[in-house]
Short mmCIF file of C-alpha atoms in Angstrom, two decimals:
data_model
loop_
_atom_site.label_atom_id
_atom_site.label_comp_id
_atom_site.label_asym_id
_atom_site.label_seq_id
_atom_site.Cartn_x
_atom_site.Cartn_y
_atom_site.Cartn_z
CA MET A 1 71.31 149.79 161.68
CA ALA A 2 71.21 146.83 160.31
CA SER A 3 73.36 143.90 161.89
CA GLU A 4 76.70 142.83 160.49
CA SER A 5 77.23 139.57 158.98
CA PRO A 6 79.61 136.93 160.29
CA ILE A 7 81.83 137.12 157.50
CA SER A 8 82.21 141.06 157.90
CA PHE A 9 82.52 140.69 161.74
CA PHE A 10 85.04 138.18 161.14
CA LEU A 11 87.38 140.77 158.74
CA LEU A 12 86.41 143.31 160.94
CA SER A 13 88.45 141.52 164.18
CA GLU A 14 91.00 140.49 162.19
CA PHE A 15 92.02 143.68 161.15
CA ARG A 16 91.66 145.07 164.28
CA SER A 17 94.19 141.71 166.04
CA ILE A 18 96.92 142.99 162.88
CA ALA A 19 96.82 146.17 164.28
CA MET A 20 97.19 145.84 167.23
CA SER A 21 100.49 143.18 167.05
CA ASP A 22 103.71 144.41 166.41
CA GLU A 23 104.79 141.02 164.53
CA PRO A 24 104.75 141.53 160.67
CA SER A 25 101.70 140.40 158.89
CA LEU A 26 101.55 138.84 155.69
CA THR A 27 100.04 141.08 153.32
CA ARG A 28 97.78 138.80 151.15
CA TRP A 29 95.63 136.11 152.21
CA SER A 30 94.79 133.27 149.64
CA PHE A 31 91.33 132.15 149.83
CA GLN A 32 92.46 128.62 150.99
CA ASP A 33 94.25 130.18 154.23
CA PHE A 34 91.28 132.38 154.76
CA LYS A 35 88.52 129.19 154.65
CA LEU A 36 90.49 127.43 157.31
CA SER A 37 90.78 130.23 159.68
CA TYR A 38 87.01 131.06 158.65
CA ASP A 39 85.72 127.76 159.67
CA ALA A 40 88.09 126.98 162.91
CA LYS A 41 86.38 130.43 164.21
CA PHE A 42 83.04 130.02 163.21
CA GLY A 43 82.63 126.15 163.46
CA ARG A 44 81.86 125.53 159.47
CA LYS A 45 84.60 122.58 159.84
CA ARG A 46 82.60 118.77 160.33
CA GLU A 47 84.07 116.96 162.73
CA GLY A 48 86.23 113.94 161.78
CA SER A 49 86.50 115.25 158.25
CA PRO A 50 90.47 115.56 157.48
CA PRO A 51 92.26 118.77 155.86
CA GLN A 52 91.77 119.12 152.41
CA ASN A 53 94.80 119.67 151.64
CA LYS A 54 95.96 116.05 153.15
CA PRO A 55 95.26 113.06 151.73
CA THR A 56 94.22 110.41 153.79
CA VAL A 57 94.61 106.58 153.38
CA GLU A 58 92.48 104.34 155.41
CA ARG A 59 94.94 102.10 157.73
CA GLY A 60 94.75 98.35 155.19
CA ASN A 61 93.30 100.58 152.02
CA PRO A 62 95.72 101.09 149.33
CA PRO A 63 95.33 104.70 147.50
CA VAL A 64 92.68 104.98 145.20
CA GLN A 65 94.42 105.65 140.89
CA ASN A 66 93.04 105.39 137.76
CA THR A 67 92.26 101.98 137.23
CA SER A 68 93.47 102.38 133.43
CA ASP A 69 96.76 103.18 134.52
CA LEU A 70 96.73 99.55 136.40
CA ALA A 71 97.25 96.07 135.51
CA THR A 72 95.31 93.45 135.44
CA ASN A 73 96.22 91.89 138.69
CA GLU A 74 96.61 95.06 140.19
CA GLN A 75 93.24 96.21 139.78
CA TYR A 76 92.65 92.80 140.96
CA LEU A 77 93.74 93.46 144.05
CA SER A 78 92.64 97.16 144.20
CA ARG A 79 88.98 95.81 144.19
CA VAL A 80 89.52 92.88 146.63
CA ALA A 81 91.15 95.59 149.31
CA MET A 82 88.58 97.87 148.98
CA SER A 83 85.74 95.41 149.04
CA PRO A 84 83.85 95.80 152.25
CA ALA A 85 83.65 92.00 152.30
CA HIS A 86 87.62 91.36 152.70
CA ARG A 87 88.94 90.91 156.08
CA ASN A 88 92.34 89.99 156.55
CA GLY A 89 92.77 89.09 152.80
CA ASP A 90 90.12 86.44 152.65
CA LEU A 91 86.50 86.78 151.18
CA LEU A 92 83.80 86.20 153.30
CA ASN A 93 81.94 84.39 150.38
CA GLY A 94 84.99 82.35 149.98
CA THR A 95 85.16 83.61 146.06
CA ALA A 96 87.37 85.70 144.58
CA GLU A 97 86.27 88.16 141.22
CA ILE A 98 87.62 87.14 138.12
CA PRO A 99 89.71 90.18 137.26
CA GLN A 100 88.70 91.69 133.84
CA ARG A 101 91.62 92.31 131.08
CA SER A 102 91.09 96.17 130.90
CA LEU A 103 90.20 97.26 126.99
CA ILE A 104 93.48 99.93 126.65
CA PRO A 105 96.91 99.05 127.94
CA PRO A 106 98.69 101.72 130.02
CA PHE A 107 100.27 104.21 127.21
CA GLU A 108 103.23 106.77 127.81
CA SER A 109 100.89 109.79 126.58
CA ALA A 110 97.45 110.69 126.62
CA GLU A 111 97.47 111.32 122.81
CA MET A 112 98.66 107.25 122.01
CA ARG A 113 95.71 106.86 124.55
CA THR A 114 93.06 108.72 122.31
CA LEU A 115 94.54 107.01 119.36
CA ALA A 116 94.13 103.81 121.21
CA GLU A 117 89.93 104.70 121.75
CA SER A 118 89.50 105.01 118.45
CA LEU A 119 91.21 102.17 117.06
CA SER A 120 88.90 100.12 119.74
CA ARG A 121 86.01 100.85 117.81
CA ASP A 122 86.95 98.48 115.17
CA ILE A 123 87.09 95.22 118.19
CA ILE A 124 84.67 92.86 117.56
CA ARG A 125 83.47 92.24 120.62
CA GLY A 126 82.61 88.29 120.90
CA SER A 127 82.03 85.80 118.31
CA PRO A 128 81.57 86.68 114.98
CA ASP A 129 79.67 83.22 114.77
CA VAL A 130 80.92 81.83 111.38
CA LYS A 131 80.72 78.71 111.36
CA TRP A 132 83.31 76.18 108.98
CA GLU A 133 80.41 74.16 107.79
CA SER A 134 78.51 77.47 106.58
CA ILE A 135 80.95 77.89 104.32
CA LYS A 136 80.56 75.88 101.41
CA GLY A 137 83.57 74.04 99.18
CA LEU A 138 87.17 76.02 99.98
CA GLU A 139 88.45 72.74 101.29
CA ASN A 140 92.17 73.52 100.42
CA ALA A 141 91.61 77.13 102.29
CA LYS A 142 90.24 75.75 105.30
CA ARG A 143 93.52 73.57 105.97
CA LEU A 144 95.55 75.80 105.05
CA LEU A 145 94.10 78.21 107.42
CA LYS A 146 93.50 75.35 110.20
CA GLU A 147 97.20 74.56 109.93
CA ALA A 148 98.78 78.46 109.85
CA VAL A 149 96.38 79.84 112.86
CA VAL A 150 93.92 77.01 114.72
CA MET A 151 96.27 74.43 115.42
CA PRO A 152 99.03 76.53 116.92
CA ILE A 153 96.31 78.15 119.54
CA LYS A 154 95.39 74.87 120.29
CA TYR A 155 98.45 73.19 120.44
CA PRO A 156 101.10 75.32 121.38
CA LYS A 157 103.39 72.52 121.98
CA TYR A 158 104.08 71.41 118.97
CA PHE A 159 104.62 74.65 117.51
CA LYS A 160 108.30 76.09 118.50
CA GLY A 161 111.28 76.75 116.59
CA LEU A 162 111.76 76.03 112.96
CA LEU A 163 108.01 74.93 113.54
CA SER A 164 106.65 77.96 115.10
CA PRO A 165 103.63 80.00 113.25
CA TRP A 166 103.07 81.79 110.61
CA LYS A 167 102.43 85.36 111.62
CA GLY A 168 100.80 86.55 108.82
CA ILE A 169 98.63 84.95 106.16
CA LEU A 170 97.33 86.85 102.54
CA LEU A 171 94.11 85.15 101.14
CA PHE A 172 93.81 86.16 97.44
CA GLY A 173 91.54 85.67 94.95
CA PRO A 174 88.48 87.18 92.77
CA SER A 175 86.11 89.17 94.80
CA GLY A 176 82.99 87.60 96.58
CA THR A 177 84.61 84.53 97.10
CA GLY A 178 84.48 84.51 100.74
CA LYS A 179 87.95 85.85 101.76
CA THR A 180 86.31 87.72 104.95
CA MET A 181 83.86 84.36 105.84
CA LEU A 182 86.96 82.72 106.34
CA ALA A 183 88.70 85.53 108.25
CA LYS A 184 85.91 85.63 110.65
CA ALA A 185 85.66 81.83 111.03
CA VAL A 186 89.02 81.34 112.17
CA ALA A 187 88.61 83.98 114.76
CA THR A 188 84.88 82.26 115.81
CA GLU A 189 87.21 78.85 116.40
CA CYS A 190 89.53 80.55 117.79
CA LYS A 191 87.97 82.66 120.06
CA THR A 192 90.78 85.39 119.46
CA THR A 193 90.15 89.61 119.88
CA PHE A 194 88.94 89.86 115.94
CA PHE A 195 90.36 93.27 115.02
CA ASN A 196 88.83 94.34 111.45
CA ILE A 197 90.80 96.96 110.21
CA SER A 198 90.37 98.58 107.12
CA ALA A 199 92.39 101.74 104.95
CA SER A 200 90.06 104.12 107.14
CA SER A 201 91.09 103.00 110.29
CA ILE A 202 94.88 103.82 110.26
CA VAL A 203 94.80 106.14 107.59
CA SER A 204 94.39 110.51 109.35
CA LYS A 205 94.97 113.75 107.58
CA TRP A 206 96.94 114.58 110.40
CA ARG A 207 100.76 114.59 109.86
CA GLY A 208 102.35 111.67 111.86
CA ASP A 209 98.81 109.89 113.40
CA SER A 210 98.85 107.37 110.10
CA GLU A 211 102.46 105.43 111.64
CA LYS A 212 101.02 105.99 115.26
CA LEU A 213 97.98 104.33 114.36
CA VAL A 214 99.79 101.21 113.16
CA LYS A 215 101.92 101.17 116.28
CA VAL A 216 99.34 101.35 118.75
CA LEU A 217 97.24 99.01 116.75
CA PHE A 218 99.89 95.94 117.55
CA GLN A 219 100.25 97.35 121.33
CA LEU A 220 96.50 96.71 121.37
CA ALA A 221 96.88 93.06 119.43
CA ARG A 222 99.36 92.14 121.73
CA HIS A 223 97.78 93.14 125.11
CA HIS A 224 94.41 91.82 123.80
CA ALA A 225 96.69 88.20 122.50
CA PRO A 226 95.69 85.62 121.45
CA SER A 227 94.35 88.18 119.01
CA THR A 228 93.87 88.60 114.80
CA ILE A 229 94.33 91.48 112.85
CA PHE A 230 92.30 91.39 109.45
CA LEU A 231 93.06 94.24 106.89
CA ASP A 232 90.83 93.94 104.51
CA GLU A 233 91.71 94.95 100.80
CA ILE A 234 95.91 95.76 101.45
CA ASP A 235 96.68 96.86 98.39
CA ALA A 236 95.05 100.54 99.39
CA ILE A 237 97.43 100.66 102.11
CA ILE A 238 100.57 98.92 101.29
CA SER A 239 101.03 98.70 97.29
CA GLN A 240 104.19 98.93 95.57
CA ARG A 241 106.80 101.32 96.31
CA GLY A 242 108.72 103.68 94.20
CA GLU A 243 106.51 102.71 91.50
CA SER A 244 104.85 106.23 91.04
CA ARG A 245 106.40 109.86 91.63
CA SER A 246 103.13 110.76 93.03
CA GLU A 247 103.26 108.52 96.06
CA HIS A 248 103.44 110.71 98.85
CA GLU A 249 105.50 111.17 101.73
CA ALA A 250 103.12 110.21 104.26
CA SER A 251 102.05 107.18 102.60
CA ARG A 252 105.45 105.84 102.51
CA ARG A 253 105.71 106.32 106.02
CA LEU A 254 102.67 104.23 106.77
CA LYS A 255 103.81 101.72 104.94
CA THR A 256 107.04 101.46 106.57
CA GLU A 257 105.61 101.51 110.12
CA LEU A 258 103.25 98.60 108.63
CA LEU A 259 106.12 96.82 107.21
CA ILE A 260 108.13 97.23 110.86
CA GLN A 261 105.40 96.03 113.52
CA MET A 262 105.04 92.73 111.01
CA ASP A 263 108.52 92.04 111.32
CA GLY A 264 108.63 92.62 115.18
CA LEU A 265 105.71 89.84 115.05
CA THR A 266 107.91 87.12 113.07
CA LYS A 267 110.22 87.42 116.16
CA THR A 268 108.43 87.08 118.82
CA ASP A 269 106.48 83.96 120.43
CA GLU A 270 103.19 86.19 121.00
CA LEU A 271 100.28 85.13 119.15
CA VAL A 272 99.29 87.54 117.01
CA PHE A 273 98.11 86.78 113.68
CA VAL A 274 97.48 89.04 110.88
CA LEU A 275 95.10 87.57 108.57
CA ALA A 276 95.21 90.25 105.07
CA ALA A 277 93.05 90.06 102.08
CA THR A 278 93.39 91.34 98.74
CA ASN A 279 91.65 90.69 94.99
CA LEU A 280 95.00 92.33 93.51
CA PRO A 281 97.90 90.62 94.77
CA TRP A 282 99.98 91.59 91.96
CA GLU A 283 100.10 94.35 93.53
CA LEU A 284 101.25 94.31 96.81
CA ASP A 285 104.76 95.61 97.61
CA ALA A 286 107.29 92.63 97.73
CA ALA A 287 108.64 93.44 101.38
CA MET A 288 104.61 92.90 102.39
CA LEU A 289 104.73 89.40 100.38
CA ARG A 290 107.75 88.38 102.53
CA ARG A 291 106.17 88.93 105.54
CA LEU A 292 102.73 87.55 104.71
CA GLU A 293 104.72 84.16 104.85
CA LYS A 294 101.43 81.78 104.05
CA ARG A 295 99.81 82.71 100.70
CA ILE A 296 96.34 81.15 100.20
CA LEU A 297 94.30 81.17 97.06
CA VAL A 298 90.65 81.63 97.75
CA PRO A 299 89.20 80.33 93.93
CA LEU A 300 85.94 80.48 92.85
CA PRO A 301 83.49 77.45 93.77
CA GLU A 302 83.77 74.29 92.33
CA PRO A 303 80.50 72.11 90.77
CA GLU A 304 80.28 70.44 94.44
CA ALA A 305 80.53 73.70 96.17
CA ARG A 306 78.20 75.71 93.92
CA ARG A 307 75.40 72.70 94.32
CA ALA A 308 75.61 73.06 97.78
CA MET A 309 75.01 76.67 97.85
CA PHE A 310 71.73 76.17 95.71
CA GLU A 311 70.44 73.66 97.64
CA GLU A 312 70.64 75.73 100.91
CA LEU A 313 69.09 79.07 99.42
CA LEU A 314 66.85 77.79 96.98
CA PRO A 315 65.41 74.49 98.94
CA HIS A 316 62.54 72.40 97.67
CA SER A 317 59.24 73.60 98.42
CA PRO A 318 56.53 70.97 98.55
CA GLU A 319 53.64 72.64 96.74
CA GLY A 320 55.81 73.96 93.70
CA ALA A 321 57.96 72.18 91.08
CA ASP A 322 61.73 71.00 91.75
CA ILE A 323 64.59 73.09 91.17
CA PRO A 324 66.87 72.05 88.88
CA TYR A 325 69.95 72.11 90.33
CA ASP A 326 71.71 70.44 87.46
CA LEU A 327 71.05 73.18 85.46
CA LEU A 328 72.10 75.47 87.66
CA VAL A 329 75.40 74.62 88.44
CA GLU A 330 75.98 73.56 84.87
CA HIS A 331 75.23 77.33 83.40
CA THR A 332 77.29 79.29 86.70
CA GLU A 333 80.50 78.12 85.84
CA GLY A 334 82.61 80.99 86.34
CA TYR A 335 80.38 82.55 88.92
CA SER A 336 81.65 83.57 92.24
CA GLY A 337 80.09 82.62 95.67
CA SER A 338 78.40 86.51 96.28
CA ASP A 339 77.25 86.18 92.26
CA ILE A 340 75.28 82.79 93.04
CA ARG A 341 73.91 84.33 95.41
CA MET A 342 72.49 86.89 93.59
CA VAL A 343 70.99 84.34 90.93
CA CYS A 344 68.94 83.08 93.98
CA LYS A 345 67.43 86.36 94.80
CA GLU A 346 66.46 86.92 91.34
CA ALA A 347 64.54 83.77 91.19
CA ALA A 348 63.38 83.97 94.35
CA MET A 349 61.67 87.59 92.71
CA GLN A 350 59.84 86.50 90.35
CA PRO A 351 56.98 84.81 92.47
CA LEU A 352 56.98 87.94 93.97
CA ARG A 353 56.97 90.09 90.86
CA ARG A 354 53.54 88.58 90.25
CA VAL A 355 52.23 89.62 92.96
CA MET A 356 53.06 92.93 93.28
CA ALA A 357 51.94 92.85 89.67
CA THR A 358 48.31 91.90 91.00
CA LEU A 359 48.42 94.74 93.86
CA GLU A 360 49.28 96.97 91.40
CA ASP A 361 46.41 96.33 89.45
CA LYS A 362 43.47 97.08 92.63
CA GLN A 363 42.32 100.87 93.16
CA GLU A 364 42.47 100.39 97.14
CA PRO A 365 45.27 99.46 99.38
CA VAL A 366 45.02 95.84 100.64
CA PRO A 367 44.94 95.59 104.62
CA GLU A 368 48.49 93.37 105.74
CA ASP A 369 46.43 90.12 107.08
CA GLU A 370 44.91 89.69 103.55
CA LEU A 371 47.62 90.06 101.40
CA PRO A 372 48.10 86.94 99.30
CA LYS A 373 50.65 84.23 99.39
CA VAL A 374 54.03 84.76 97.07
CA GLY A 375 53.91 81.16 95.15
CA PRO A 376 56.59 79.04 94.50
CA ILE A 377 59.98 79.26 91.98
CA LEU A 378 59.20 77.75 88.64
CA PRO A 379 61.81 76.23 86.12
CA ASP A 380 61.02 79.74 83.85
CA ASP A 381 61.98 82.05 86.92
CA ILE A 382 65.62 79.83 87.00
CA ASP A 383 66.19 80.39 83.27
CA ILE A 384 65.10 84.35 83.85
CA ALA A 385 67.45 84.75 86.89
CA LEU A 386 70.28 83.28 84.91
CA ARG A 387 69.91 85.61 82.42
CA ASN A 388 69.59 88.53 83.88
CA THR A 389 72.39 87.95 86.06
CA ARG A 390 75.81 87.45 84.95
CA PRO A 391 79.35 86.99 86.46
CA SER A 392 81.95 89.60 87.50
CA ALA A 393 84.89 87.49 89.01
CA HIS A 394 85.88 85.35 85.98
CA LEU A 395 88.49 87.49 83.90
CA LEU A 396 91.39 87.49 85.98
CA VAL A 397 91.09 84.27 87.41
CA HIS A 398 93.99 83.05 84.99
CA ARG A 399 96.47 85.95 86.99
CA TYR A 400 95.43 84.23 90.14
CA ASP A 401 96.53 81.02 88.74
CA LYS A 402 99.20 82.39 87.57
CA PHE A 403 100.08 84.64 90.70
CA ASN A 404 99.59 80.83 93.18
CA MET A 405 101.99 79.20 91.20
CA GLU A 406 104.66 81.97 91.59
CA TYR A 407 103.93 82.68 95.18
CA GLY A 408 101.08 80.79 96.76
CA SER A 409 100.58 78.46 99.43
CA GLN A 410 99.90 74.45 98.24
CA LEU A 411 98.90 71.20 99.99
CA VAL A 412 100.44 68.42 98.03
CA HIS A 413 98.49 65.28 98.64
#
């Protein structure tokens, strides 16, 4: 007869003790009760280990909590207290770890936290590394942006009361003139947390999520203050209301929530700036224009700015002919910065096309170390580039000027 297992022997002995006892017994055991009784009889319980149903807290150490639910100072105190080098409130090496701000603040529900995690992907971590000097021209727009955003952060003493900083700034003008680069230069100069938001970031197919995303966005911006919320192509998010009967209810709720959050920024002292950009400022809702207090025109580059762009993109070559910068500046009136870059790229492609034509005539492929050198840019290449590249943003210049006269911000010297 096979020997009985410890578990079967234990069950048989428990059954006999219950049958011989006159006291009423439990009719059903839970697994936890069975495990505790089995460990007590057969020595499976480790010595010194606390019961599993009673959490213990070591003397002097706080209970372990979810760090995402703690504030920054609480996380710092928790890490210091749990550190093995900590003794009687002091660190052995005499230095303390600098507390790091949590990426996501505590929210009242898991749903809001999930939305915050999706929005946190749009945070540009680190500096965008765009300097004011890398933006050619646009001196008026630079001065207005420094006055509206940079100076209040650097010198908050002067911007109080009536001189409180503008919380909403609108950059408008033709496409390709450098509105996005100006926004990144602001974030680089101020070292603020930069939220690069587009319509896809805050528009959801689920009912009610778009409004929640807008609310969570501004909560994240306050948590990471000083911060800059950059709304690119804002006309796609908040166009004029009531102009068309085809406007969906969800779109109206999204616009209303955005207006409410923008209105809340203007009534607080928190350094959260909304920087919006659009090519169609006349399509924005009037309520949003009121909240975007500073409206800055980013115009087409002037002759001096165009010349600086050509000198940077097409530098003189020692073995090539001189680049006719005066001719380029004269023939690119009405070109945007993006159009000028396309002209330079087209001119630089001409020497490469001559090399590619030579390589195509050969029957066998040429090894990489034997490839011919690309020649310099010739004056004829400049003429071909100017003929093949046309301006793309000059048709609506008069509308931008008219809008700037009615709603824009200008410096009077």
